[in-house]
Amino acid sequence: MLSCKEVSLLLSRSRDQRLTWRERLGVRLHLLYCEGCRRLEKQLRFLHAAVRRFVASAGPAADARLSEDARRRIRDALPRD
Amino acid sequence: MNPLAEVIADMPDDATRGTLSDPAGWLDAHGDSLYRFALQRVRDPATAEDLVQETLLAAWHAKSKFAGKSAERTWLIAILKNKLIDHLRRSRREAPLPDADIADEVVDSMFAEHNGHWVRTPAAWSRPDDALEQAEFWKIFQACLEALPARHAQAFNLSEIDGLTTDELCKVLEAQPSNVWVMLHRARLRLRECLELRWFGLASENR
């Protein structure tokens, strides 16, 4: 049986890579009887949503545009067809 | 949905079709999109401009490989993403972050040594979606992010925000997959615990 520590690592890894069926099975079995790890699974999803929202609100404006200067500089550096 | 997919989904129809034009045409049609994509990830306008230029040059050199199956902008964004990875890797070499410790005492202390069970079971977070609407929550969220060890935080941001795959993370961080996963695990558990201690654990008292 997997420990909470192992399951927490697998739950974290599953956000980045698909687990093998054996790993998924081990995690699902563990979650059946472990409330703490079930909460962790939900909370990892929350962290993802929260950090995306944090960056969207704190990050550079969604309407940022290349300045005319930058545009000219880049155009001059490009080959002409 | 990952950020790349969002950018593509945001594109108007006329940007997803069309034939391959010349670099100046790419600059006119996609320059601002490429710039925003880069700026959100490097935060520095001059660097973002350079990346747009590098991308368009690389695209011009590789244009015979453009199959025309994918949209022009999708193709350019894919090139930009590679340029970004190269850039992040270079800047990591110039200003290396301290290596992740082999052991992370904070995370290790969350689990019992003999059986790997939680020492303190994660709490049920009450109404987490409500937290997202509160300014006070975001201050704590930022403080918790800033409390992460630098290298963990970088791995976390690249994975969660930029949607880098494990392979891409390995390239940027110059680490093995197992190390990348350990760093991400530590970042997530530390962040989780910080939010629980400083926000969700207090929910019943404060609200």
Short mmCIF file of C-alpha atoms in Angstrom, two decimals:
data_model
loop_
_atom_site.label_atom_id
_atom_site.label_comp_id
_atom_site.label_asym_id
_atom_site.label_seq_id
_atom_site.Cartn_x
_atom_site.Cartn_y
_atom_site.Cartn_z
CA MET A 1 0.00 0.00 0.00
CA LEU A 2 1.19 3.51 -0.76
CA SER A 3 1.84 5.98 2.05
CA CYS A 4 0.42 9.51 2.18
CA LYS A 5 3.86 10.84 1.35
CA GLU A 6 4.08 8.70 -1.78
CA VAL A 7 0.52 9.50 -2.79
CA SER A 8 1.10 13.24 -2.35
CA LEU A 9 4.10 13.00 -4.67
CA LEU A 10 2.04 11.08 -7.24
CA LEU A 11 -0.85 13.54 -6.99
CA SER A 12 1.59 16.37 -7.58
CA ARG A 13 3.26 14.54 -10.47
CA SER A 14 -0.12 13.81 -12.07
CA ARG A 15 -0.48 17.56 -12.64
CA ASP A 16 2.55 17.42 -14.94
CA GLN A 17 2.45 13.97 -16.46
CA ARG A 18 -0.02 11.16 -16.89
CA LEU A 19 0.60 8.46 -14.31
CA THR A 20 0.88 4.82 -15.30
CA TRP A 21 -2.26 2.74 -14.77
CA ARG A 22 -0.57 1.01 -11.86
CA GLU A 23 0.20 4.36 -10.21
CA ARG A 24 -3.32 5.60 -10.84
CA LEU A 25 -4.76 2.46 -9.32
CA GLY A 26 -2.55 2.80 -6.25
CA VAL A 27 -3.60 6.43 -5.81
CA ARG A 28 -7.32 5.66 -6.27
CA LEU A 29 -7.21 2.85 -3.71
CA HIS A 30 -5.43 5.09 -1.21
CA LEU A 31 -7.92 7.92 -1.74
CA LEU A 32 -10.79 5.57 -0.91
CA TYR A 33 -9.78 5.51 2.72
CA CYS A 34 -7.63 8.65 3.13
CA GLU A 35 -9.50 11.88 3.65
CA GLY A 36 -6.30 13.96 3.99
CA CYS A 37 -5.06 12.96 0.54
CA ARG A 38 -8.52 13.52 -0.96
CA ARG A 39 -8.37 17.06 0.38
CA LEU A 40 -4.87 17.48 -1.01
CA GLU A 41 -6.06 16.46 -4.47
CA LYS A 42 -8.71 19.19 -4.40
CA GLN A 43 -6.32 21.73 -2.97
CA LEU A 44 -3.75 21.10 -5.72
CA ARG A 45 -6.43 21.97 -8.26
CA PHE A 46 -7.22 25.09 -6.30
CA LEU A 47 -3.54 26.14 -6.23
CA HIS A 48 -3.40 25.87 -10.00
CA ALA A 49 -6.51 28.02 -10.49
CA ALA A 50 -5.34 30.52 -7.88
CA VAL A 51 -1.84 31.05 -9.24
CA ARG A 52 -3.15 31.46 -12.79
CA ARG A 53 -5.57 34.08 -11.58
CA PHE A 54 -2.89 35.78 -9.50
CA VAL A 55 -0.63 36.18 -12.51
CA ALA A 56 -3.45 37.28 -14.79
CA SER A 57 -4.34 40.13 -12.44
CA ALA A 58 -0.80 41.10 -11.45
CA GLY A 59 0.88 40.49 -14.79
CA PRO A 60 1.44 42.89 -17.66
CA ALA A 61 -1.64 44.37 -19.21
CA ALA A 62 -3.48 42.12 -21.62
CA ASP A 63 -3.46 44.98 -24.10
CA ALA A 64 0.33 45.44 -24.18
CA ARG A 65 1.53 46.16 -27.70
CA LEU A 66 4.86 46.45 -29.43
CA SER A 67 5.92 50.08 -29.49
CA GLU A 68 6.45 51.75 -32.85
CA ASP A 69 10.17 51.92 -32.10
CA ALA A 70 10.39 48.21 -31.36
CA ARG A 71 8.34 47.41 -34.43
CA ARG A 72 10.67 49.44 -36.63
CA ARG A 73 13.77 47.90 -35.06
CA ILE A 74 12.48 44.38 -35.58
CA ARG A 75 11.37 45.13 -39.15
CA ASP A 76 14.85 46.46 -39.98
CA ALA A 77 16.43 43.28 -38.63
CA LEU A 78 14.24 40.99 -40.72
CA PRO A 79 15.21 39.73 -44.15
CA ARG A 80 13.09 40.95 -47.02
CA ASP A 81 11.42 38.44 -49.27
CA MET B 1 -6.43 24.54 -20.44
CA ASN B 2 -2.80 25.47 -20.75
CA PRO B 3 -1.78 29.03 -21.62
CA LEU B 4 -0.71 28.10 -25.10
CA ALA B 5 -4.11 26.61 -25.84
CA GLU B 6 -5.75 29.74 -24.47
CA VAL B 7 -3.76 31.97 -26.76
CA ILE B 8 -4.76 29.85 -29.69
CA ALA B 9 -8.40 29.78 -28.63
CA ASP B 10 -8.37 33.58 -28.42
CA MET B 11 -7.38 33.97 -32.01
CA PRO B 12 -9.91 35.35 -34.42
CA ASP B 13 -10.74 33.09 -37.32
CA ASP B 14 -8.89 35.09 -39.91
CA ALA B 15 -5.66 34.65 -37.96
CA THR B 16 -5.98 30.89 -37.97
CA ARG B 17 -6.24 30.61 -41.70
CA GLY B 18 -4.26 32.14 -44.48
CA THR B 19 -1.14 31.37 -46.34
CA LEU B 20 2.41 31.80 -45.20
CA SER B 21 3.40 35.38 -45.66
CA ASP B 22 6.77 37.09 -45.28
CA PRO B 23 8.45 38.07 -41.99
CA ALA B 24 7.23 41.67 -42.21
CA GLY B 25 3.73 40.33 -42.72
CA TRP B 26 4.11 38.11 -39.66
CA LEU B 27 5.21 41.12 -37.66
CA ASP B 28 2.12 43.06 -38.73
CA ALA B 29 -0.31 40.23 -38.18
CA HIS B 30 1.11 38.52 -35.09
CA GLY B 31 3.72 40.85 -33.56
CA ASP B 32 1.52 42.04 -30.70
CA SER B 33 0.34 38.52 -29.82
CA LEU B 34 3.87 37.19 -29.78
CA TYR B 35 5.01 40.17 -27.72
CA ARG B 36 2.27 39.68 -25.12
CA PHE B 37 2.99 35.95 -24.91
CA ALA B 38 6.67 36.70 -24.26
CA LEU B 39 6.07 39.64 -21.93
CA GLN B 40 3.85 37.59 -19.65
CA ARG B 41 6.73 35.20 -19.17
CA VAL B 42 9.83 37.35 -19.02
CA ARG B 43 8.33 40.53 -17.55
CA ASP B 44 10.93 42.70 -19.28
CA PRO B 45 9.77 44.60 -22.41
CA ALA B 46 13.23 44.76 -24.04
CA THR B 47 13.75 41.02 -23.60
CA ALA B 48 10.26 40.31 -24.90
CA GLU B 49 10.97 42.44 -28.01
CA ASP B 50 14.21 40.56 -28.61
CA LEU B 51 12.38 37.26 -28.35
CA VAL B 52 9.83 38.38 -30.95
CA GLN B 53 12.66 39.30 -33.29
CA GLU B 54 14.49 36.01 -32.72
CA THR B 55 11.26 34.13 -33.32
CA LEU B 56 10.52 35.83 -36.63
CA LEU B 57 14.09 35.27 -37.82
CA ALA B 58 14.00 31.62 -36.83
CA ALA B 59 10.63 31.25 -38.52
CA TRP B 60 12.03 32.74 -41.73
CA HIS B 61 14.92 30.27 -41.71
CA ALA B 62 12.55 27.39 -41.02
CA LYS B 63 9.76 28.43 -43.32
CA SER B 64 10.25 25.53 -45.67
CA LYS B 65 9.28 23.30 -42.74
CA PHE B 66 5.97 25.06 -42.22
CA ALA B 67 3.49 22.43 -43.34
CA GLY B 68 0.59 24.80 -43.61
CA LYS B 69 -1.49 22.40 -41.58
CA SER B 70 -1.30 24.44 -38.43
CA ALA B 71 -2.25 28.08 -38.34
CA GLU B 72 0.52 30.55 -38.94
CA ARG B 73 0.24 32.03 -35.46
CA THR B 74 0.22 28.62 -33.79
CA TRP B 75 3.41 27.83 -35.64
CA LEU B 76 5.04 31.12 -34.61
CA ILE B 77 4.00 30.68 -30.96
CA ALA B 78 5.55 27.21 -30.94
CA ILE B 79 8.83 28.72 -32.15
CA LEU B 80 8.56 31.49 -29.57
CA LYS B 81 8.06 28.92 -26.83
CA ASN B 82 11.35 27.27 -27.78
CA LYS B 83 13.09 30.64 -27.80
CA LEU B 84 11.68 31.29 -24.34
CA ILE B 85 13.00 28.00 -23.01
CA ASP B 86 16.45 28.83 -24.42
CA HIS B 87 16.26 32.25 -22.83
CA LEU B 88 15.23 30.91 -19.41
CA ARG B 89 18.00 28.36 -19.53
CA ARG B 90 20.57 31.02 -20.42
CA SER B 91 19.47 33.35 -17.65
CA ARG B 92 19.57 30.48 -15.19
CA ARG B 93 23.19 29.85 -16.14
CA GLU B 94 24.08 33.51 -15.69
CA ALA B 95 22.39 33.79 -12.31
CA PRO B 96 22.12 30.26 -10.99
CA LEU B 97 19.65 29.68 -8.22
CA PRO B 98 20.85 27.61 -5.30
CA ASP B 99 20.36 23.91 -5.89
CA ALA B 100 17.40 22.32 -4.24
CA ASP B 101 18.55 20.67 -1.08
CA ILE B 102 18.58 16.91 -1.21
CA ALA B 103 16.25 16.87 1.76
CA ASP B 104 13.57 19.43 2.45
CA GLU B 105 13.01 19.46 6.17
CA VAL B 106 9.81 21.44 5.93
CA VAL B 107 8.19 18.87 3.66
CA ASP B 108 9.78 15.88 5.38
CA SER B 109 8.36 17.02 8.69
CA MET B 110 4.84 16.92 7.24
CA PHE B 111 4.94 13.11 7.19
CA ALA B 112 5.64 10.61 9.96
CA GLU B 113 9.03 9.03 9.47
CA HIS B 114 7.99 5.45 10.18
CA ASN B 115 4.92 5.12 7.95
CA GLY B 116 4.72 8.23 5.75
CA HIS B 117 1.31 9.27 7.08
CA TRP B 118 0.37 12.92 7.43
CA VAL B 119 1.53 14.29 10.75
CA ARG B 120 -1.27 16.83 10.53
CA THR B 121 -4.03 15.80 8.15
CA PRO B 122 -4.78 18.52 5.59
CA ALA B 123 -7.85 20.44 6.73
CA ALA B 124 -11.05 20.79 4.76
CA TRP B 125 -10.88 24.27 3.24
CA SER B 126 -14.17 26.00 3.56
CA ARG B 127 -15.40 27.84 0.46
CA PRO B 128 -12.04 28.30 -1.28
CA ASP B 129 -13.72 30.04 -4.22
CA ASP B 130 -14.85 32.83 -1.92
CA ALA B 131 -11.22 33.45 -0.96
CA LEU B 132 -10.42 34.31 -4.58
CA GLU B 133 -12.71 37.34 -4.28
CA GLN B 134 -10.98 38.79 -1.24
CA ALA B 135 -8.07 41.22 -1.45
CA GLU B 136 -6.75 40.05 1.90
CA PHE B 137 -6.44 36.50 0.57
CA TRP B 138 -4.27 37.63 -2.33
CA LYS B 139 -1.84 39.38 0.02
CA ILE B 140 -1.38 36.13 1.89
CA PHE B 141 -1.17 34.17 -1.35
CA GLN B 142 1.62 36.44 -2.56
CA ALA B 143 3.46 36.18 0.77
CA CYS B 144 3.21 32.38 0.62
CA LEU B 145 4.52 32.33 -2.98
CA GLU B 146 7.43 34.56 -1.98
CA ALA B 147 8.25 32.28 0.95
CA LEU B 148 8.99 29.37 -1.41
CA PRO B 149 12.65 28.54 -1.98
CA ALA B 150 13.68 30.26 -5.23
CA ARG B 151 14.28 27.15 -7.27
CA HIS B 152 11.05 25.50 -6.16
CA ALA B 153 9.16 28.67 -6.97
CA GLN B 154 10.66 28.81 -10.45
CA ALA B 155 9.71 25.20 -11.17
CA PHE B 156 6.22 25.81 -9.81
CA ASN B 157 5.63 28.92 -11.95
CA LEU B 158 6.94 27.29 -15.10
CA SER B 159 4.68 24.31 -14.59
CA GLU B 160 1.49 25.94 -13.32
CA ILE B 161 1.55 29.24 -15.17
CA ASP B 162 3.49 28.55 -18.33
CA GLY B 163 2.31 24.98 -18.72
CA LEU B 164 5.79 23.63 -19.45
CA THR B 165 5.93 19.88 -19.81
CA THR B 166 8.29 17.81 -17.70
CA ASP B 167 10.67 17.53 -20.66
CA GLU B 168 10.73 21.30 -21.05
CA LEU B 169 11.22 21.81 -17.31
CA CYS B 170 14.16 19.43 -17.39
CA LYS B 171 15.76 21.53 -20.13
CA VAL B 172 15.23 24.84 -18.39
CA LEU B 173 16.21 23.67 -14.92
CA GLU B 174 18.88 21.26 -16.19
CA ALA B 175 17.60 18.57 -13.85
CA GLN B 176 16.38 14.99 -14.12
CA PRO B 177 12.62 14.40 -14.24
CA SER B 178 12.61 12.86 -10.76
CA ASN B 179 14.25 16.00 -9.35
CA VAL B 180 11.80 18.24 -11.16
CA TRP B 181 8.87 16.31 -9.68
CA VAL B 182 10.37 16.49 -6.22
CA MET B 183 10.80 20.26 -6.52
CA LEU B 184 7.21 20.68 -7.68
CA HIS B 185 5.93 18.44 -4.89
CA ARG B 186 7.76 20.52 -2.32
CA ALA B 187 6.57 23.80 -3.78
CA ARG B 188 2.94 22.67 -3.83
CA LEU B 189 2.97 21.20 -0.32
CA ARG B 190 4.68 24.25 1.14
CA LEU B 191 2.25 26.59 -0.56
CA ARG B 192 -0.69 24.47 0.55
CA GLU B 193 0.46 24.45 4.12
CA CYS B 194 1.19 28.17 4.14
CA LEU B 195 -2.32 28.96 2.89
CA GLU B 196 -3.85 26.62 5.42
CA LEU B 197 -1.92 28.14 8.32
CA ARG B 198 -2.44 31.73 7.28
CA TRP B 199 -5.87 31.69 5.71
CA PHE B 200 -8.01 28.59 5.61
CA GLY B 201 -7.18 27.46 9.12
CA LEU B 202 -8.50 30.76 10.41
CA ALA B 203 -11.65 30.73 8.33
CA SER B 204 -14.01 29.75 11.13
CA GLU B 205 -12.64 32.44 13.44
CA ASN B 206 -12.53 35.29 10.94
CA ARG B 207 -15.51 34.82 8.74
#
